[in-house]
Amino acid sequence: MDEYQDIHDLIRNKLWSLIHDPAEKAWYIKEHEVLARKNIIELDLPGELAGLKRERSLWIVDGVASSVDRQLLGLFYLFDLGSRIRSPEDKYVFKNIFDTDIEENIPLDNEVIKNVNEEVNQALRSLLKNVYEALNKYGFEQKYEDFLRDLLSLHILYFYHELLWILNLGPNPVADTRVPTHTVFDHNSATATVSNWFTSKGEFRGYMVRIDLGGIHKYISNSRKLRDLWVSSYIASGLIWMALSPLIFILGPDIVLTPSLRMNPVYGYTLNTWLNKLFRNIGLDADLRNWMKKYLNKGSKSDRIYRLGLKYIQDLKNPPDYSIQPGIFTLALPPRKIVEDVINLFRELHNKYRDKFFLTGYP
């Protein structure tokens, strides 16, 4: 069976997936690949990510992750009908996929987008820099440090990139202005998920796994009072999350198909806890809320999005007070050998650095 060479390749392919289409793509369509490479350099991500587009497997993954409407566009161009589908030159329209009569007109103001992107990149770069410095101070062997660096970069880009774009009042960055029904972040996260299923030669492998907490409905329905209902739902949600979070950490958040972990408050709280442990052990500021507030859009303090964003950041300090995760998870897992390899790698890492590893017990 042809599989990825190792887990390092898979993590880097998923990193590429999360950044291969820059958020500002709709404003710079012809230059978007150049901008993606520029973002890779600015964020100090592995240099080889800039050249991964040439690999056939990633070209296939990108296509498979595209929405059906974008796939159909390919047929229009194949039969020379594509010239009839044009994007407006001064703006684009973002459509509500459930009711296309609802739309948002977004001006193609390159200067605004440039400023938003610079703010977001500056924020991401500062956090990634702290992570890299923290890992370096732990004194891991180079192969372990490189892997943890890529893995934590994956988690940070997955959760914080979209969140920072929204909190800095960036307009909806559509993936394709001709079919403006979903954002670049929708497409990039889908590409990262699909990456789990393809080998380095573009062959389909891997598994879709459905995990169901057995008897959960009967357990919750036995609640006799409202507080019983709250507690039973909360316990069930917590149990399945605690069971899966180690796997999510070592393979990446993109393995979860449903429920999505994008801006998920439980995942956000868990990620903040992981990073706080990493920073606190070497004396860095462990309060990520201070970092987030520093990079919020400073000119919009009266704006509703700013206020909501500030509250969201404050809430990341503690787990939610209510049940969020359902009792059923659907996972997109890579081939079995990769899962076994990464589990063995973490066991080896934990055994070698038991006294200093910031994620005691994982996996």
Coordinates of C-alpha atoms in Angstrom, one line a residue:
M1 CA 0.0 0.0 0.0
D2 CA 1.4 3.4 -1.0
E3 CA 1.2 5.8 1.9
Y4 CA 2.7 9.0 3.1
Q5 CA 6.4 8.7 3.8
D6 CA 5.8 9.8 7.4
I7 CA 3.6 11.9 9.7
H8 CA 5.9 15.0 9.1
D9 CA 4.8 15.1 5.4
L10 CA 1.1 14.9 6.3
I11 CA 1.3 17.7 8.9
R12 CA 3.2 19.9 6.4
N13 CA 0.7 19.1 3.7
K14 CA -2.1 20.2 6.0
L15 CA -0.2 23.4 6.9
W16 CA 0.0 24.1 3.2
S17 CA -3.7 23.4 2.9
L18 CA -4.6 26.0 5.5
I19 CA -2.6 28.8 3.8
H20 CA -2.6 27.8 0.1
D21 CA -5.4 30.3 -0.7
P22 CA -4.7 33.6 1.1
A23 CA -7.6 35.4 2.8
E24 CA -7.1 38.3 0.4
K25 CA -7.4 36.1 -2.7
A26 CA -10.6 37.8 -4.0
W27 CA -8.8 41.1 -4.2
Y28 CA -5.7 39.8 -5.9
I29 CA -6.9 36.8 -7.9
K30 CA -4.0 36.7 -10.4
E31 CA -1.4 37.1 -7.7
H32 CA -2.9 34.9 -5.0
E33 CA -0.2 32.2 -5.3
V34 CA 2.5 34.8 -4.9
L35 CA 0.7 36.2 -1.9
A36 CA 0.4 32.8 -0.3
R37 CA 4.2 32.3 -0.6
K38 CA 4.7 35.8 0.8
N39 CA 2.5 34.9 3.8
I40 CA 4.4 31.7 4.4
I41 CA 7.7 33.7 4.6
E42 CA 6.1 36.4 6.8
L43 CA 4.8 33.8 9.3
D44 CA 8.1 32.0 9.4
L45 CA 6.5 28.7 8.3
P46 CA 8.6 25.9 6.8
G47 CA 10.2 27.3 3.6
E48 CA 9.3 24.2 1.6
L49 CA 5.6 24.9 1.9
A50 CA 6.0 27.5 -0.8
G51 CA 6.9 24.8 -3.4
L52 CA 4.3 22.2 -2.5
K53 CA 1.7 23.3 -5.0
R54 CA 3.7 21.6 -7.7
E55 CA 3.0 18.2 -6.1
R56 CA 0.3 16.2 -7.9
S57 CA -1.2 14.9 -4.7
L58 CA -1.9 18.4 -3.3
W59 CA -3.3 19.5 -6.7
I60 CA -5.8 16.6 -6.4
V61 CA -6.6 17.4 -2.8
D62 CA -7.3 21.0 -3.6
G63 CA -9.7 20.0 -6.4
V64 CA -11.5 17.4 -4.3
A65 CA -12.0 19.9 -1.5
S66 CA -13.6 22.5 -3.8
S67 CA -17.3 22.9 -3.6
V68 CA -19.7 21.3 -6.2
D69 CA -20.5 24.7 -7.8
R70 CA -16.8 25.3 -8.4
Q71 CA -16.4 21.9 -9.9
L72 CA -19.3 22.7 -12.3
L73 CA -17.5 25.8 -13.3
G74 CA -14.8 23.6 -14.7
L75 CA -17.3 22.0 -17.0
F76 CA -18.5 25.4 -18.2
Y77 CA -15.0 26.4 -19.2
L78 CA -14.5 23.0 -20.8
F79 CA -17.4 23.7 -23.2
D80 CA -16.3 27.3 -23.7
L81 CA -19.2 28.7 -21.6
G82 CA -17.0 30.2 -18.9
S83 CA -16.7 33.6 -20.6
R84 CA -20.4 34.1 -19.7
I85 CA -19.5 33.9 -16.0
R86 CA -17.8 37.1 -15.0
S87 CA -16.9 38.7 -11.7
P88 CA -17.7 42.4 -11.2
E89 CA -14.7 44.7 -11.3
D90 CA -15.5 47.1 -8.5
K91 CA -17.1 44.8 -5.9
Y92 CA -18.3 41.2 -5.3
V93 CA -21.4 39.9 -3.8
F94 CA -21.4 37.4 -1.0
K95 CA -24.5 35.1 -1.2
N96 CA -26.3 33.3 1.6
I97 CA -26.1 29.7 0.5
F98 CA -29.5 28.9 2.0
D99 CA -31.3 31.9 0.6
T100 CA -29.5 33.5 -2.4
D101 CA -31.8 36.6 -2.2
I102 CA -29.8 37.5 0.9
E103 CA -26.5 39.0 -0.2
E104 CA -23.8 41.4 1.0
N105 CA -22.0 43.8 -1.4
I106 CA -18.3 43.9 -0.6
P107 CA -16.2 46.6 -2.3
L108 CA -12.9 45.5 -3.8
D109 CA -10.8 48.0 -1.8
N110 CA -7.3 46.7 -1.9
E111 CA -5.9 49.2 0.6
V112 CA -8.4 48.1 3.3
I113 CA -7.6 44.4 2.7
K114 CA -3.9 45.1 2.8
N115 CA -4.2 46.7 6.2
V116 CA -6.4 43.9 7.6
N117 CA -4.0 41.2 6.3
E118 CA -1.0 43.0 7.8
E119 CA -2.7 43.2 11.2
V120 CA -3.6 39.5 11.1
N121 CA -0.2 38.4 9.9
Q122 CA 1.5 40.5 12.6
A123 CA -0.7 38.9 15.3
L124 CA -0.1 35.4 14.0
R125 CA 3.6 36.0 13.6
S126 CA 3.9 37.2 17.3
L127 CA 2.2 34.1 18.6
L128 CA 4.1 31.6 16.4
K129 CA 7.4 33.3 17.4
N130 CA 6.6 32.8 21.1
V131 CA 5.7 29.1 20.4
Y132 CA 8.9 28.5 18.5
E133 CA 11.0 30.2 21.2
A134 CA 9.2 28.2 23.9
L135 CA 9.9 24.9 22.1
N136 CA 13.5 25.8 21.6
K137 CA 14.0 26.5 25.3
Y138 CA 12.6 23.0 26.2
G139 CA 15.7 21.4 24.7
F140 CA 14.0 18.8 22.6
E141 CA 16.0 16.9 20.0
Q142 CA 15.7 18.6 16.6
K143 CA 13.3 16.1 15.1
Y144 CA 10.9 16.4 18.0
E145 CA 11.1 20.2 18.0
D146 CA 10.5 20.4 14.3
F147 CA 7.5 18.2 14.5
L148 CA 5.9 20.0 17.5
R149 CA 6.6 23.3 15.8
D150 CA 4.7 22.2 12.7
L151 CA 1.9 20.6 14.7
L152 CA 1.3 23.7 16.9
S153 CA 1.5 25.9 13.8
L154 CA -1.3 23.8 12.4
H155 CA -3.5 24.3 15.4
I156 CA -2.8 28.0 15.6
L157 CA -3.5 28.7 11.9
Y158 CA -6.7 26.6 12.1
F159 CA -8.2 28.4 15.0
Y160 CA -6.7 31.9 15.2
H161 CA -6.4 32.9 11.5
E162 CA -10.1 33.1 10.8
L163 CA -10.9 34.5 14.2
L164 CA -8.4 37.3 13.9
W165 CA -9.6 38.2 10.4
I166 CA -13.2 38.6 11.8
L167 CA -12.1 40.5 14.9
N168 CA -10.1 42.9 12.7
L169 CA -13.3 43.5 10.7
G170 CA -12.1 41.9 7.5
P171 CA -14.8 41.5 4.9
N172 CA -16.0 38.0 3.9
P173 CA -13.1 36.6 1.8
V174 CA -14.9 34.5 -0.8
A175 CA -13.1 31.5 -2.2
D176 CA -14.4 32.2 -5.7
T177 CA -16.0 35.4 -6.7
R178 CA -18.0 33.7 -9.5
V179 CA -19.8 31.4 -7.0
P180 CA -19.6 33.5 -3.8
T181 CA -21.2 31.1 -1.4
H182 CA -18.3 30.2 0.9
T183 CA -15.1 31.8 2.2
V184 CA -11.5 31.0 1.8
F185 CA -11.4 29.7 5.3
D186 CA -14.2 27.2 4.4
H187 CA -12.2 26.0 1.5
N188 CA -8.8 25.9 3.2
S189 CA -10.1 23.9 6.2
A190 CA -11.9 21.5 3.9
T191 CA -8.6 21.0 2.0
A192 CA -6.8 20.2 5.2
T193 CA -9.4 17.6 6.1
V194 CA -9.2 16.0 2.7
S195 CA -5.4 15.8 3.0
N196 CA -5.8 13.1 5.5
W197 CA -7.2 10.8 2.9
F198 CA -4.6 11.1 0.1
T199 CA -1.2 9.6 -0.3
S200 CA 1.9 11.3 -1.6
K201 CA 1.0 9.9 -5.1
G202 CA -2.6 11.1 -4.9
E203 CA -4.1 7.8 -4.1
F204 CA -7.2 7.7 -1.9
R205 CA -6.5 6.0 1.5
G206 CA -7.6 6.5 5.1
Y207 CA -10.9 6.2 7.0
M208 CA -14.1 8.0 7.9
V209 CA -14.9 7.1 11.5
R210 CA -18.1 7.8 13.3
I211 CA -17.8 7.8 17.1
D212 CA -21.1 7.6 19.1
L213 CA -21.4 7.8 22.9
G214 CA -23.7 4.8 23.3
G215 CA -26.9 5.2 25.3
I216 CA -26.5 9.0 25.5
H217 CA -30.1 9.8 24.6
K218 CA -31.5 7.5 27.3
Y219 CA -29.1 8.8 29.8
I220 CA -30.1 12.4 29.2
S221 CA -33.8 11.7 28.9
N222 CA -33.8 10.2 32.4
S223 CA -33.2 13.7 33.7
R224 CA -36.1 14.6 36.0
K225 CA -35.3 18.3 36.6
L226 CA -33.8 21.1 34.5
R227 CA -30.5 21.0 36.4
D228 CA -30.3 17.2 35.8
L229 CA -30.7 17.8 32.1
W230 CA -27.9 20.4 32.2
V231 CA -25.6 18.2 34.2
S232 CA -26.2 15.0 32.2
S233 CA -25.7 16.8 28.9
Y234 CA -22.5 18.5 30.2
I235 CA -21.1 15.2 31.4
A236 CA -21.8 13.5 28.1
S237 CA -20.2 16.3 26.1
G238 CA -17.2 16.4 28.4
L239 CA -16.6 12.7 28.3
I240 CA -16.5 12.4 24.5
W241 CA -14.3 15.5 24.3
M242 CA -11.8 14.2 26.9
A243 CA -11.7 10.9 25.0
L244 CA -10.9 12.5 21.6
S245 CA -8.8 15.6 22.5
P246 CA -5.5 13.7 22.7
L247 CA -6.1 12.3 19.2
I248 CA -7.1 15.8 18.0
F249 CA -3.9 17.3 19.4
I250 CA -1.5 14.8 17.8
L251 CA -3.2 14.6 14.4
G252 CA -4.7 18.2 14.1
P253 CA -8.2 19.7 14.5
D254 CA -8.9 19.1 10.8
I255 CA -9.5 15.4 11.4
V256 CA -12.9 16.4 12.9
L257 CA -15.6 16.6 10.2
T258 CA -18.5 17.1 12.5
P259 CA -18.9 19.1 14.7
S260 CA -16.5 21.6 13.2
L261 CA -13.8 22.9 15.5
R262 CA -13.5 26.2 13.7
M263 CA -14.1 28.9 16.4
N264 CA -15.5 26.1 18.6
P265 CA -15.3 27.4 22.2
V266 CA -14.4 24.0 23.7
Y267 CA -11.5 23.5 21.3
G268 CA -10.5 27.2 21.7
Y269 CA -10.4 26.7 25.5
T270 CA -8.4 23.5 25.1
L271 CA -5.9 25.0 22.7
N272 CA -5.4 28.0 25.0
T273 CA -4.8 25.5 27.9
W274 CA -2.1 23.7 25.8
L275 CA -0.4 26.9 24.8
N276 CA -0.6 28.3 28.4
K277 CA 1.2 25.2 29.7
L278 CA 3.9 25.6 27.0
F279 CA 4.5 29.2 27.9
R280 CA 4.1 29.1 31.6
N281 CA 6.8 26.4 32.0
I282 CA 9.4 28.8 30.6
G283 CA 8.2 32.0 32.1
L284 CA 6.4 33.6 29.2
D285 CA 3.1 35.5 29.5
A286 CA 0.7 32.7 29.7
D287 CA -2.5 34.8 29.3
L288 CA -3.3 34.6 25.6
R289 CA -6.2 37.0 26.1
N290 CA -3.7 39.8 26.5
W291 CA -2.2 38.8 23.2
M292 CA -5.6 38.7 21.5
K293 CA -6.7 42.1 22.8
K294 CA -3.5 43.7 21.7
Y295 CA -4.3 42.8 18.0
L296 CA -8.0 43.6 18.0
N297 CA -9.1 46.4 15.6
K298 CA -8.3 49.5 17.6
G299 CA -10.5 51.8 15.6
S300 CA -13.8 50.0 16.1
K301 CA -14.3 49.9 19.9
S302 CA -17.9 50.9 19.5
D303 CA -18.5 48.3 16.9
R304 CA -20.6 45.3 17.9
I305 CA -18.1 42.8 16.4
Y306 CA -15.4 44.3 18.6
R307 CA -17.5 43.9 21.7
L308 CA -18.5 40.4 20.8
G309 CA -14.9 39.5 20.0
L310 CA -13.7 40.9 23.4
K311 CA -16.3 38.8 25.2
Y312 CA -15.4 35.7 23.2
I313 CA -11.7 36.2 24.1
Q314 CA -12.6 36.6 27.8
D315 CA -14.7 33.4 27.7
L316 CA -11.7 31.4 26.4
K317 CA -10.2 31.5 29.9
N318 CA -12.7 28.9 31.2
P319 CA -14.6 26.0 29.6
P320 CA -18.1 26.8 28.5
D321 CA -20.9 26.7 31.2
Y322 CA -23.1 24.6 28.9
S323 CA -22.9 21.5 26.7
I324 CA -21.6 22.3 23.2
Q325 CA -20.2 19.0 21.8
P326 CA -22.7 16.4 20.7
G327 CA -22.4 12.8 21.6
I328 CA -21.5 11.9 18.0
F329 CA -18.2 12.8 16.2
T330 CA -17.3 12.1 12.6
L331 CA -13.6 11.9 11.9
A332 CA -11.4 11.9 8.8
L333 CA -8.5 9.8 9.7
P334 CA -5.3 9.1 7.7
P335 CA -4.1 5.5 7.0
R336 CA -3.7 3.3 10.1
K337 CA 0.1 3.3 9.8
I338 CA 0.3 7.1 10.1
V339 CA -1.9 7.1 13.2
E340 CA 0.2 4.3 14.8
D341 CA 3.4 6.2 13.9
V342 CA 2.3 9.5 15.5
I343 CA 1.1 7.7 18.6
N344 CA 4.5 6.0 18.9
L345 CA 6.3 9.2 18.3
F346 CA 4.4 10.9 21.2
R347 CA 5.0 8.0 23.5
E348 CA 8.7 8.2 22.7
L349 CA 8.7 11.9 23.2
H350 CA 6.9 11.6 26.6
N351 CA 9.2 8.9 27.8
K352 CA 12.3 10.9 26.9
Y353 CA 11.1 14.2 28.3
R354 CA 8.8 13.1 31.1
D355 CA 10.0 15.8 33.4
K356 CA 9.6 18.7 31.0
F357 CA 7.0 17.7 28.4
F358 CA 4.2 20.3 28.6
L359 CA 1.5 17.8 27.6
T360 CA 1.8 15.2 30.3
G361 CA -0.2 12.1 29.4
Y362 CA -0.6 12.8 25.7
P363 CA -1.3 10.4 24.2

